[in-house]
Amino acid sequence: MSKTELACGITQQFESIQLNGDTKRWRYPVFSRDIYEGQILPYNEPCEITCFSSQNDKHVCFDDRELKYYYPPSETELSQGYVHHIKKNIFQEVHLDYLLDALTDLQSRSSDPNLTKADIVTWRGIISKIMCTPYQQGDPWEFRATRYDVKMKEKPKGTIYIEEQMTKSKRAFETNKSEHQSLMEYWGQKFESLATVSKPNPDKAELEQRAMKMVDASTMYCTVVKTKLGKTSLIMGAEIDCIEGTKPTKPEDVLSRYIELKTSRTIVSQRQKHNFDRHKLLKFWAQSYLIGVPRIVCGFRDDQGRIESLETFKTKEIPTMAPEISGLWKPEVCLNFANHVLQWIRLVVKEDDPTVTYFIEWKKPWTQLTITRERKYKAFLTQRFIDGETSSKCGGRRVRKTCH
């Protein structure tokens, strides 16, 4: 049993167990939420360092060609076009390929060797899931992590790369979901299509044609931001729904113009209001707060998939917008818990070898996190990333041997 002071004066105990062969497991007990209350940790204002666009789930371009521009929807029917829309391949493993290629491209254009370096590189959704865990304890997740140290003459700096792995329950849901569940998923995608256009200052014809436009869920625009939670520096990739107005030329001004688009059932009862405040607003806040998106536009719909009203939420005001929310979840608990977990990951994932993978899990009985290191080959970094190269295509050969 090891003791380590992680943050806020809390001394955390975690256990390491030697299993068969070279397999080793660490256990991290999850405390009551109360222990993570108190002073909120410093979280640096995120800054966009680059962006990229992906098309057809296969190709990546290091620009903003897939960025959409917000214009309030004039149509309300969300089911239109469902039969013919282009679906996202939920089962395709994209790993961190797009994000790492974008960072390699950025570094090739920059004279600052530290611009693309951080303690952890990952997707926004992974940090968001960790943040929400104290209040979403029945939601399992599985991540894979590996450490690859980029040696620089001035100062060696190690980076941990973390990607998500689809859980068995998620795979089962996606495989067996009903037609109505698929339709409800489409409603969110259709709302994004109805509320955006492909260029700023559109003409009347483009605005009117949004309802007839085919929804293509296989394309996306992503920002890449750099920030810091406590002592852990982070680089995160995150899909962005749209921007208001023209994209600013100064990187420090970009994030303040992005908008997150959401849909939710119209609230008609106190129970629905409670569930919305407890679950959806928590996720809305975590996702947007992490990357500095200041506003969320939510389309409230009926059970037939028709938008009945729009409401704008200011991200930083969500935790205090209603007295009842503070009794359901607290932002300092989310941030402090995430800080503890990230520090623990940095303590455990020490081996500098991109062919060694650590599996991070949160699952039943919901009392502890586990990290398991296996020698079995499960590398997910591409060889081209190690070699400092990029590709316009997702996929490619994974790293096969220890680097350096």
mmCIF file of C-alpha atoms in Angstrom:
data_model
loop_
_atom_site.group_PDB
_atom_site.id
_atom_site.type_symbol
_atom_site.label_atom_id
_atom_site.label_comp_id
_atom_site.label_asym_id
_atom_site.label_seq_id
_atom_site.Cartn_x
_atom_site.Cartn_y
_atom_site.Cartn_z
ATOM 1 C CA MET A 1 0.000 0.000 0.000
ATOM 2 C CA SER A 2 1.459 3.358 -1.049
ATOM 3 C CA LYS A 3 0.576 6.759 0.364
ATOM 4 C CA THR A 4 0.799 9.867 -1.760
ATOM 5 C CA GLU A 5 -0.386 13.410 -1.086
ATOM 6 C CA LEU A 6 -2.164 14.340 -4.287
ATOM 7 C CA ALA A 7 -3.832 17.687 -3.632
ATOM 8 C CA CYS A 8 -5.781 19.779 -1.155
ATOM 9 C CA GLY A 9 -3.936 18.147 1.751
ATOM 10 C CA ILE A 10 -5.516 14.763 1.001
ATOM 11 C CA THR A 11 -3.206 11.804 1.405
ATOM 12 C CA GLN A 12 -4.370 9.089 -0.951
ATOM 13 C CA GLN A 13 -3.622 5.412 -0.448
ATOM 14 C CA PHE A 14 -3.398 3.150 -3.448
ATOM 15 C CA GLU A 15 -2.445 -0.477 -3.766
ATOM 16 C CA SER A 16 -0.242 -2.181 -6.359
ATOM 17 C CA ILE A 17 -0.558 -5.905 -7.034
ATOM 18 C CA GLN A 18 1.745 -8.126 -9.060
ATOM 19 C CA LEU A 19 -0.360 -10.485 -11.151
ATOM 20 C CA ASN A 20 0.867 -13.246 -13.446
ATOM 21 C CA GLY A 21 4.051 -12.578 -15.405
ATOM 22 C CA ASP A 22 4.696 -8.903 -16.094
ATOM 23 C CA THR A 23 1.094 -7.866 -15.492
ATOM 24 C CA LYS A 24 0.666 -5.409 -12.641
ATOM 25 C CA ARG A 25 -2.425 -3.689 -11.248
ATOM 26 C CA TRP A 26 -2.922 -0.550 -9.174
ATOM 27 C CA ARG A 27 -6.089 0.220 -7.232
ATOM 28 C CA TYR A 28 -7.294 3.682 -6.302
ATOM 29 C CA PRO A 29 -10.150 3.839 -3.753
ATOM 30 C CA VAL A 30 -12.783 6.443 -4.579
ATOM 31 C CA PHE A 31 -13.794 8.433 -1.515
ATOM 32 C CA SER A 32 -17.107 10.031 -0.648
ATOM 33 C CA ARG A 33 -17.787 13.205 -2.622
ATOM 34 C CA ASP A 34 -17.471 15.278 0.556
ATOM 35 C CA ILE A 35 -13.711 14.872 0.653
ATOM 36 C CA TYR A 36 -13.349 16.672 -2.690
ATOM 37 C CA GLU A 37 -15.303 19.740 -1.589
ATOM 38 C CA GLY A 38 -13.646 22.978 -0.613
ATOM 39 C CA GLN A 39 -11.533 25.422 -2.543
ATOM 40 C CA ILE A 40 -11.764 25.065 -6.290
ATOM 41 C CA LEU A 41 -8.499 24.269 -8.043
ATOM 42 C CA PRO A 42 -6.958 26.766 -10.442
ATOM 43 C CA TYR A 43 -7.865 25.933 -14.022
ATOM 44 C CA ASN A 44 -6.046 27.963 -16.643
ATOM 45 C CA GLU A 45 -8.177 29.591 -19.305
ATOM 46 C CA PRO A 46 -7.841 27.251 -22.316
ATOM 47 C CA CYS A 47 -6.249 28.592 -25.490
ATOM 48 C CA GLU A 48 -6.662 27.159 -28.975
ATOM 49 C CA ILE A 49 -3.318 26.112 -30.436
ATOM 50 C CA THR A 50 -4.576 24.533 -33.667
ATOM 51 C CA CYS A 51 -7.608 22.932 -35.290
ATOM 52 C CA PHE A 52 -8.466 20.257 -37.831
ATOM 53 C CA SER A 53 -11.336 18.921 -39.915
ATOM 54 C CA SER A 54 -12.184 15.297 -40.647
ATOM 55 C CA GLN A 55 -14.263 14.017 -43.521
ATOM 56 C CA ASN A 56 -16.035 10.694 -44.056
ATOM 57 C CA ASP A 57 -14.512 9.209 -40.880
ATOM 58 C CA LYS A 58 -11.318 8.647 -42.888
ATOM 59 C CA HIS A 59 -9.528 11.842 -43.902
ATOM 60 C CA VAL A 60 -8.129 14.745 -41.908
ATOM 61 C CA CYS A 61 -7.259 18.276 -43.033
ATOM 62 C CA PHE A 62 -5.326 20.663 -40.819
ATOM 63 C CA ASP A 63 -7.684 23.594 -41.287
ATOM 64 C CA ASP A 64 -11.206 24.771 -40.445
ATOM 65 C CA ARG A 65 -13.015 23.783 -43.653
ATOM 66 C CA GLU A 66 -15.668 21.849 -41.684
ATOM 67 C CA LEU A 67 -16.346 24.674 -39.214
ATOM 68 C CA LYS A 68 -20.033 25.605 -39.154
ATOM 69 C CA TYR A 69 -21.561 29.020 -38.422
ATOM 70 C CA TYR A 70 -24.488 29.534 -36.075
ATOM 71 C CA TYR A 71 -27.778 30.911 -37.304
ATOM 72 C CA PRO A 72 -30.920 30.207 -35.231
ATOM 73 C CA PRO A 73 -33.075 27.563 -36.910
ATOM 74 C CA SER A 74 -36.281 28.567 -38.675
ATOM 75 C CA GLU A 75 -37.485 24.969 -39.063
ATOM 76 C CA THR A 76 -38.528 22.760 -36.155
ATOM 77 C CA GLU A 77 -38.943 19.235 -37.606
ATOM 78 C CA LEU A 78 -36.021 17.055 -36.468
ATOM 79 C CA SER A 79 -37.060 13.750 -38.084
ATOM 80 C CA GLN A 80 -36.862 15.016 -41.657
ATOM 81 C CA GLY A 81 -34.146 13.266 -43.691
ATOM 82 C CA TYR A 82 -33.551 10.483 -41.170
ATOM 83 C CA VAL A 83 -33.766 7.671 -43.729
ATOM 84 C CA HIS A 84 -31.060 9.093 -45.988
ATOM 85 C CA HIS A 85 -28.561 10.640 -43.569
ATOM 86 C CA ILE A 86 -24.894 9.615 -43.472
ATOM 87 C CA LYS A 87 -24.121 7.899 -40.194
ATOM 88 C CA LYS A 88 -20.946 8.062 -38.165
ATOM 89 C CA ASN A 89 -19.153 4.731 -37.888
ATOM 90 C CA ILE A 90 -19.335 4.353 -34.120
ATOM 91 C CA PHE A 91 -17.282 1.152 -34.167
ATOM 92 C CA GLN A 92 -14.321 2.546 -36.116
ATOM 93 C CA GLU A 93 -11.253 2.931 -33.909
ATOM 94 C CA VAL A 94 -9.736 6.338 -34.607
ATOM 95 C CA HIS A 95 -7.498 6.242 -31.515
ATOM 96 C CA LEU A 96 -5.708 9.600 -31.150
ATOM 97 C CA ASP A 97 -4.657 9.631 -34.802
ATOM 98 C CA TYR A 98 -6.340 12.889 -35.883
ATOM 99 C CA LEU A 99 -5.206 14.728 -32.777
ATOM 100 C CA LEU A 100 -1.603 13.531 -32.965
ATOM 101 C CA ASP A 101 -1.358 14.304 -36.675
ATOM 102 C CA ALA A 102 -2.646 17.816 -35.960
ATOM 103 C CA LEU A 103 -0.005 18.289 -33.253
ATOM 104 C CA THR A 104 2.752 17.010 -35.544
ATOM 105 C CA ASP A 105 1.607 19.395 -38.275
ATOM 106 C CA LEU A 106 1.527 22.293 -35.797
ATOM 107 C CA GLN A 107 5.011 21.528 -34.493
ATOM 108 C CA SER A 108 6.390 21.482 -38.041
ATOM 109 C CA ARG A 109 5.170 25.087 -38.430
ATOM 110 C CA SER A 110 6.341 26.351 -35.036
ATOM 111 C CA SER A 111 9.731 27.332 -33.653
ATOM 112 C CA ASP A 112 8.524 26.728 -30.077
ATOM 113 C CA PRO A 113 9.459 23.137 -29.082
ATOM 114 C CA ASN A 114 7.148 23.300 -26.062
ATOM 115 C CA LEU A 115 4.003 24.342 -27.940
ATOM 116 C CA THR A 116 2.770 20.781 -28.451
ATOM 117 C CA LYS A 117 4.080 19.354 -25.170
ATOM 118 C CA ALA A 118 1.963 18.662 -22.094
ATOM 119 C CA ASP A 119 1.741 16.207 -19.228
ATOM 120 C CA ILE A 120 -1.334 14.601 -20.802
ATOM 121 C CA VAL A 121 -2.656 14.590 -24.370
ATOM 122 C CA THR A 122 -6.174 13.279 -24.880
ATOM 123 C CA TRP A 123 -9.716 14.002 -26.038
ATOM 124 C CA ARG A 124 -11.939 16.401 -24.108
ATOM 125 C CA GLY A 125 -14.527 13.660 -23.593
ATOM 126 C CA ILE A 126 -12.117 11.588 -21.513
ATOM 127 C CA ILE A 127 -11.410 14.358 -19.009
ATOM 128 C CA SER A 128 -15.122 15.193 -18.948
ATOM 129 C CA LYS A 129 -16.014 11.624 -17.990
ATOM 130 C CA ILE A 130 -13.479 11.671 -15.165
ATOM 131 C CA MET A 131 -14.841 15.008 -13.926
ATOM 132 C CA CYS A 132 -18.437 13.769 -13.862
ATOM 133 C CA THR A 133 -17.660 10.428 -12.187
ATOM 134 C CA PRO A 134 -18.419 11.597 -8.600
ATOM 135 C CA TYR A 135 -21.999 12.277 -9.719
ATOM 136 C CA GLN A 136 -22.331 9.660 -12.483
ATOM 137 C CA GLN A 137 -20.953 6.697 -10.575
ATOM 138 C CA GLY A 138 -22.992 4.121 -12.476
ATOM 139 C CA ASP A 139 -21.465 5.066 -15.848
ATOM 140 C CA PRO A 140 -18.503 2.765 -16.634
ATOM 141 C CA TRP A 141 -15.538 3.844 -18.707
ATOM 142 C CA GLU A 142 -12.316 2.315 -20.014
ATOM 143 C CA PHE A 143 -9.240 4.190 -21.157
ATOM 144 C CA ARG A 144 -5.847 3.169 -22.481
ATOM 145 C CA ALA A 145 -2.710 5.121 -21.646
ATOM 146 C CA THR A 146 0.910 5.058 -22.710
ATOM 147 C CA ARG A 147 3.907 7.247 -21.936
ATOM 148 C CA TYR A 148 6.241 8.507 -24.595
ATOM 149 C CA ASP A 149 9.020 10.880 -23.585
ATOM 150 C CA VAL A 150 10.105 13.358 -26.196
ATOM 151 C CA LYS A 151 13.705 14.149 -25.262
ATOM 152 C CA MET A 152 14.701 17.753 -25.812
ATOM 153 C CA LYS A 153 18.152 19.187 -25.228
ATOM 154 C CA GLU A 154 16.927 21.816 -22.804
ATOM 155 C CA LYS A 155 14.579 19.741 -20.687
ATOM 156 C CA PRO A 156 13.231 16.197 -21.026
ATOM 157 C CA LYS A 157 9.460 16.167 -20.776
ATOM 158 C CA GLY A 158 7.269 13.103 -20.614
ATOM 159 C CA THR A 159 3.777 12.971 -22.046
ATOM 160 C CA ILE A 160 1.028 10.486 -21.257
ATOM 161 C CA TYR A 161 -1.377 9.813 -24.116
ATOM 162 C CA ILE A 162 -4.865 8.617 -23.178
ATOM 163 C CA GLU A 163 -7.540 7.242 -25.487
ATOM 164 C CA GLU A 164 -10.968 5.758 -24.866
ATOM 165 C CA GLN A 165 -11.888 2.135 -25.328
ATOM 166 C CA MET A 166 -15.517 1.177 -25.917
ATOM 167 C CA THR A 167 -16.937 -0.655 -22.904
ATOM 168 C CA LYS A 168 -18.856 -3.909 -23.272
ATOM 169 C CA SER A 169 -22.058 -2.207 -22.156
ATOM 170 C CA LYS A 170 -21.609 0.605 -24.700
ATOM 171 C CA ARG A 171 -20.888 -1.876 -27.493
ATOM 172 C CA ALA A 172 -23.958 -3.899 -26.547
ATOM 173 C CA PHE A 173 -26.110 -0.765 -26.544
ATOM 174 C CA GLU A 174 -24.863 0.398 -29.952
ATOM 175 C CA THR A 175 -25.343 -3.085 -31.415
ATOM 176 C CA ASN A 176 -28.855 -3.589 -30.073
ATOM 177 C CA LYS A 177 -30.346 -0.093 -29.929
ATOM 178 C CA SER A 178 -33.841 0.281 -31.293
ATOM 179 C CA GLU A 179 -34.882 2.270 -34.333
ATOM 180 C CA HIS A 180 -36.436 4.887 -32.059
ATOM 181 C CA GLN A 181 -33.183 5.248 -30.111
ATOM 182 C CA SER A 182 -31.340 5.781 -33.398
ATOM 183 C CA LEU A 183 -33.947 8.350 -34.416
ATOM 184 C CA MET A 184 -33.521 10.265 -31.151
ATOM 185 C CA GLU A 185 -29.764 10.308 -31.733
ATOM 186 C CA TYR A 186 -30.424 11.714 -35.192
ATOM 187 C CA TRP A 187 -32.567 14.492 -33.724
ATOM 188 C CA GLY A 188 -29.465 15.982 -32.111
ATOM 189 C CA GLN A 189 -27.562 15.815 -35.398
ATOM 190 C CA LYS A 190 -30.474 17.342 -37.314
ATOM 191 C CA PHE A 191 -30.685 20.208 -34.843
ATOM 192 C CA GLU A 192 -27.029 20.999 -35.512
ATOM 193 C CA SER A 193 -27.771 21.011 -39.246
ATOM 194 C CA LEU A 194 -30.813 23.273 -38.849
ATOM 195 C CA ALA A 195 -28.925 25.727 -36.624
ATOM 196 C CA THR A 196 -25.790 26.132 -38.752
ATOM 197 C CA VAL A 197 -24.550 27.081 -42.204
ATOM 198 C CA SER A 198 -21.289 26.308 -43.981
ATOM 199 C CA LYS A 199 -20.068 29.893 -44.356
ATOM 200 C CA PRO A 200 -20.452 33.234 -42.573
ATOM 201 C CA ASN A 201 -22.927 35.773 -43.936
ATOM 202 C CA PRO A 202 -25.088 33.264 -45.852
ATOM 203 C CA ASP A 203 -27.682 34.357 -48.362
ATOM 204 C CA LYS A 204 -31.399 33.756 -47.930
ATOM 205 C CA ALA A 205 -31.341 30.654 -50.133
ATOM 206 C CA GLU A 206 -28.781 28.831 -47.987
ATOM 207 C CA LEU A 207 -30.706 29.625 -44.827
ATOM 208 C CA GLU A 208 -33.926 28.301 -46.325
ATOM 209 C CA GLN A 209 -32.296 25.144 -47.697
ATOM 210 C CA ARG A 210 -31.012 23.942 -44.317
ATOM 211 C CA ALA A 211 -34.115 21.839 -43.713
ATOM 212 C CA MET A 212 -33.527 19.877 -46.941
ATOM 213 C CA LYS A 213 -29.786 19.435 -46.498
ATOM 214 C CA MET A 214 -28.647 15.867 -45.880
ATOM 215 C CA VAL A 215 -27.166 15.341 -42.420
ATOM 216 C CA ASP A 216 -23.614 13.996 -42.598
ATOM 217 C CA ALA A 217 -22.506 12.756 -39.174
ATOM 218 C CA SER A 218 -19.190 11.469 -40.548
ATOM 219 C CA THR A 219 -17.613 14.939 -40.741
ATOM 220 C CA MET A 220 -16.446 17.110 -37.875
ATOM 221 C CA TYR A 221 -14.457 20.192 -36.967
ATOM 222 C CA CYS A 222 -12.212 20.022 -33.897
ATOM 223 C CA THR A 223 -10.325 22.517 -31.822
ATOM 224 C CA VAL A 224 -7.110 21.622 -30.010
ATOM 225 C CA VAL A 225 -6.634 23.519 -26.763
ATOM 226 C CA LYS A 226 -3.902 23.784 -24.174
ATOM 227 C CA THR A 227 -4.624 24.400 -20.502
ATOM 228 C CA LYS A 228 -3.665 23.346 -16.987
ATOM 229 C CA LEU A 229 -5.610 21.762 -14.117
ATOM 230 C CA GLY A 230 -3.715 22.171 -10.860
ATOM 231 C CA LYS A 231 -0.183 21.026 -11.702
ATOM 232 C CA THR A 232 -1.166 18.928 -14.725
ATOM 233 C CA SER A 233 -0.823 20.526 -18.149
ATOM 234 C CA LEU A 234 -3.302 19.277 -20.727
ATOM 235 C CA ILE A 235 -3.707 19.273 -24.484
ATOM 236 C CA MET A 236 -7.203 18.238 -25.546
ATOM 237 C CA GLY A 237 -8.923 17.752 -28.862
ATOM 238 C CA ALA A 238 -12.656 18.482 -28.935
ATOM 239 C CA GLU A 239 -15.357 18.556 -31.574
ATOM 240 C CA ILE A 240 -16.925 21.993 -32.004
ATOM 241 C CA ASP A 241 -20.493 22.413 -33.221
ATOM 242 C CA CYS A 242 -20.298 25.960 -34.540
ATOM 243 C CA ILE A 243 -19.059 29.504 -34.162
ATOM 244 C CA GLU A 244 -20.898 32.822 -34.035
ATOM 245 C CA GLY A 245 -19.735 35.257 -36.676
ATOM 246 C CA THR A 246 -16.393 35.107 -38.435
ATOM 247 C CA LYS A 247 -13.578 33.174 -36.798
ATOM 248 C CA PRO A 248 -11.133 35.606 -35.105
ATOM 249 C CA THR A 249 -7.562 35.671 -36.376
ATOM 250 C CA LYS A 250 -6.046 35.831 -32.880
ATOM 251 C CA PRO A 251 -5.925 32.367 -31.230
ATOM 252 C CA GLU A 252 -6.736 33.824 -27.806
ATOM 253 C CA ASP A 253 -10.044 35.196 -29.146
ATOM 254 C CA VAL A 254 -11.333 32.074 -30.899
ATOM 255 C CA LEU A 255 -12.780 30.007 -28.056
ATOM 256 C CA SER A 256 -15.033 32.820 -26.862
ATOM 257 C CA ARG A 257 -16.963 32.637 -30.152
ATOM 258 C CA TYR A 258 -17.644 28.908 -30.197
ATOM 259 C CA ILE A 259 -21.118 27.583 -29.373
ATOM 260 C CA GLU A 260 -22.164 24.122 -28.207
ATOM 261 C CA LEU A 261 -25.507 22.833 -29.538
ATOM 262 C CA LYS A 262 -27.687 20.441 -27.538
ATOM 263 C CA THR A 263 -31.202 19.033 -27.594
ATOM 264 C CA SER A 264 -33.356 17.903 -24.702
ATOM 265 C CA ARG A 265 -36.958 16.957 -24.047
ATOM 266 C CA THR A 266 -39.195 19.855 -23.076
ATOM 267 C CA ILE A 267 -39.467 19.945 -19.290
ATOM 268 C CA VAL A 268 -43.059 19.553 -18.118
ATOM 269 C CA SER A 269 -42.670 18.127 -14.594
ATOM 270 C CA GLN A 270 -40.587 18.688 -11.486
ATOM 271 C CA ARG A 271 -39.032 15.249 -11.872
ATOM 272 C CA GLN A 272 -37.873 16.080 -15.396
ATOM 273 C CA LYS A 273 -36.462 19.386 -14.149
ATOM 274 C CA HIS A 274 -34.571 17.530 -11.402
ATOM 275 C CA ASN A 275 -33.085 15.044 -13.878
ATOM 276 C CA PHE A 276 -32.151 17.806 -16.319
ATOM 277 C CA ASP A 277 -30.378 19.823 -13.624
ATOM 278 C CA ARG A 278 -28.654 16.793 -12.131
ATOM 279 C CA HIS A 279 -27.481 14.979 -15.247
ATOM 280 C CA LYS A 280 -27.676 17.057 -18.407
ATOM 281 C CA LEU A 281 -26.573 20.406 -17.015
ATOM 282 C CA LEU A 282 -23.629 18.705 -15.318
ATOM 283 C CA LYS A 283 -22.472 17.239 -18.628
ATOM 284 C CA PHE A 284 -23.224 20.464 -20.523
ATOM 285 C CA TRP A 285 -21.085 22.416 -18.060
ATOM 286 C CA ALA A 286 -18.180 19.936 -17.914
ATOM 287 C CA GLN A 287 -17.867 19.572 -21.683
ATOM 288 C CA SER A 288 -17.915 23.290 -22.420
ATOM 289 C CA TYR A 289 -16.000 24.498 -19.354
ATOM 290 C CA LEU A 290 -13.041 22.238 -20.104
ATOM 291 C CA ILE A 291 -12.333 23.841 -23.467
ATOM 292 C CA GLY A 292 -13.539 27.364 -22.753
ATOM 293 C CA VAL A 293 -16.756 27.386 -24.807
ATOM 294 C CA PRO A 294 -18.845 30.148 -23.196
ATOM 295 C CA ARG A 295 -22.351 29.365 -24.467
ATOM 296 C CA ILE A 296 -24.616 26.386 -24.989
ATOM 297 C CA VAL A 297 -27.766 26.660 -27.107
ATOM 298 C CA CYS A 298 -30.289 23.965 -26.253
ATOM 299 C CA GLY A 299 -33.260 23.107 -28.430
ATOM 300 C CA PHE A 300 -36.094 21.761 -26.307
ATOM 301 C CA ARG A 301 -38.225 19.277 -28.274
ATOM 302 C CA ASP A 302 -41.416 17.294 -27.888
ATOM 303 C CA ASP A 303 -41.707 13.491 -28.101
ATOM 304 C CA GLN A 304 -42.301 13.659 -31.855
ATOM 305 C CA GLY A 305 -39.002 15.429 -32.496
ATOM 306 C CA ARG A 306 -40.204 18.992 -33.011
ATOM 307 C CA ILE A 307 -38.327 21.944 -31.531
ATOM 308 C CA GLU A 308 -40.597 23.929 -29.221
ATOM 309 C CA SER A 309 -38.157 26.455 -27.756
ATOM 310 C CA LEU A 310 -34.519 27.528 -27.619
ATOM 311 C CA GLU A 311 -32.599 28.441 -24.486
ATOM 312 C CA THR A 312 -29.049 29.747 -24.142
ATOM 313 C CA PHE A 313 -26.949 28.765 -21.135
ATOM 314 C CA LYS A 314 -23.774 30.615 -20.159
ATOM 315 C CA THR A 315 -21.284 27.910 -19.240
ATOM 316 C CA LYS A 316 -19.676 29.608 -16.246
ATOM 317 C CA GLU A 317 -23.066 30.540 -14.793
ATOM 318 C CA ILE A 318 -24.575 27.039 -14.922
ATOM 319 C CA PRO A 319 -23.395 25.923 -11.431
ATOM 320 C CA THR A 320 -25.031 28.962 -9.809
ATOM 321 C CA MET A 321 -28.004 29.605 -12.107
ATOM 322 C CA ALA A 322 -30.466 27.981 -9.674
ATOM 323 C CA PRO A 323 -30.219 27.220 -5.926
ATOM 324 C CA GLU A 324 -31.241 23.595 -6.450
ATOM 325 C CA ILE A 325 -28.253 22.874 -8.704
ATOM 326 C CA SER A 326 -25.727 23.445 -5.898
ATOM 327 C CA GLY A 327 -27.468 20.695 -3.959
ATOM 328 C CA LEU A 328 -27.123 18.254 -6.860
ATOM 329 C CA TRP A 329 -23.506 18.764 -7.933
ATOM 330 C CA LYS A 330 -20.591 21.074 -7.260
ATOM 331 C CA PRO A 331 -17.926 22.140 -9.777
ATOM 332 C CA GLU A 332 -15.131 22.027 -7.186
ATOM 333 C CA VAL A 333 -15.868 18.343 -6.527
ATOM 334 C CA CYS A 334 -15.594 17.593 -10.251
ATOM 335 C CA LEU A 335 -12.349 19.506 -10.709
ATOM 336 C CA ASN A 336 -10.700 18.305 -7.492
ATOM 337 C CA PHE A 337 -11.590 14.691 -8.233
ATOM 338 C CA ALA A 338 -10.259 14.968 -11.788
ATOM 339 C CA ASN A 339 -7.064 16.529 -10.464
ATOM 340 C CA HIS A 340 -6.537 13.634 -8.040
ATOM 341 C CA VAL A 341 -7.138 11.029 -10.735
ATOM 342 C CA LEU A 342 -4.831 12.707 -13.254
ATOM 343 C CA GLN A 343 -2.058 13.005 -10.667
ATOM 344 C CA TRP A 344 -2.506 9.328 -9.805
ATOM 345 C CA ILE A 345 -2.305 8.368 -13.487
ATOM 346 C CA ARG A 346 0.918 10.354 -13.794
ATOM 347 C CA LEU A 347 2.359 8.532 -10.770
ATOM 348 C CA VAL A 348 1.482 5.079 -12.100
ATOM 349 C CA VAL A 349 2.084 5.395 -15.850
ATOM 350 C CA LYS A 350 5.847 5.723 -15.582
ATOM 351 C CA GLU A 351 7.293 3.306 -18.104
ATOM 352 C CA ASP A 352 8.693 5.197 -21.071
ATOM 353 C CA ASP A 353 7.698 2.787 -23.820
ATOM 354 C CA PRO A 354 4.882 3.466 -26.319
ATOM 355 C CA THR A 355 4.449 -0.280 -26.841
ATOM 356 C CA VAL A 356 3.437 -0.692 -23.187
ATOM 357 C CA THR A 357 -0.230 0.039 -22.537
ATOM 358 C CA TYR A 358 -1.914 0.767 -19.223
ATOM 359 C CA PHE A 359 -5.649 0.037 -18.979
ATOM 360 C CA ILE A 360 -7.614 2.458 -16.770
ATOM 361 C CA GLU A 361 -11.070 1.295 -15.686
ATOM 362 C CA TRP A 362 -14.068 2.478 -13.702
ATOM 363 C CA LYS A 363 -16.661 -0.273 -13.320
ATOM 364 C CA LYS A 364 -18.801 -2.179 -10.821
ATOM 365 C CA PRO A 365 -18.882 -2.204 -7.818
ATOM 366 C CA TRP A 366 -18.023 1.514 -8.250
ATOM 367 C CA THR A 367 -15.631 1.681 -5.287
ATOM 368 C CA GLN A 368 -12.232 1.994 -6.959
ATOM 369 C CA LEU A 369 -10.380 2.869 -10.115
ATOM 370 C CA THR A 370 -7.899 0.356 -11.466
ATOM 371 C CA ILE A 371 -4.888 0.642 -13.726
ATOM 372 C CA THR A 372 -3.493 -2.551 -15.234
ATOM 373 C CA ARG A 373 -0.201 -2.747 -17.091
ATOM 374 C CA GLU A 374 0.117 -5.593 -19.550
ATOM 375 C CA ARG A 375 3.068 -6.596 -21.666
ATOM 376 C CA LYS A 376 0.657 -7.919 -24.264
ATOM 377 C CA TYR A 377 0.984 -5.775 -27.382
ATOM 378 C CA LYS A 378 -1.761 -3.146 -27.391
ATOM 379 C CA ALA A 379 0.100 -0.087 -28.697
ATOM 380 C CA PHE A 380 -2.096 2.690 -30.097
ATOM 381 C CA LEU A 381 0.358 5.450 -31.082
ATOM 382 C CA THR A 382 1.164 5.425 -34.790
ATOM 383 C CA GLN A 383 4.693 4.921 -36.036
ATOM 384 C CA ARG A 384 4.349 8.099 -38.096
ATOM 385 C CA PHE A 385 3.745 10.133 -34.928
ATOM 386 C CA ILE A 386 6.951 8.737 -33.422
ATOM 387 C CA ASP A 387 8.753 9.592 -36.666
ATOM 388 C CA GLY A 388 7.359 13.140 -36.744
ATOM 389 C CA GLU A 389 5.281 12.547 -39.870
ATOM 390 C CA THR A 390 1.619 13.158 -40.710
ATOM 391 C CA SER A 391 -1.009 11.577 -42.921
ATOM 392 C CA SER A 392 -4.312 12.744 -44.361
ATOM 393 C CA LYS A 393 -5.789 9.319 -43.648
ATOM 394 C CA CYS A 394 -6.877 7.866 -40.335
ATOM 395 C CA GLY A 395 -5.227 4.627 -39.310
ATOM 396 C CA GLY A 396 -1.811 3.308 -40.167
ATOM 397 C CA ARG A 397 0.836 1.129 -38.595
ATOM 398 C CA ARG A 398 1.108 1.247 -34.824
ATOM 399 C CA VAL A 399 4.500 1.648 -33.172
ATOM 400 C CA ARG A 400 6.236 -1.726 -32.944
ATOM 401 C CA LYS A 401 9.318 -1.223 -30.844
ATOM 402 C CA THR A 402 10.632 0.834 -27.970
ATOM 403 C CA CYS A 403 11.798 4.218 -29.164
ATOM 404 C CA HIS A 404 15.018 6.020 -28.159
#
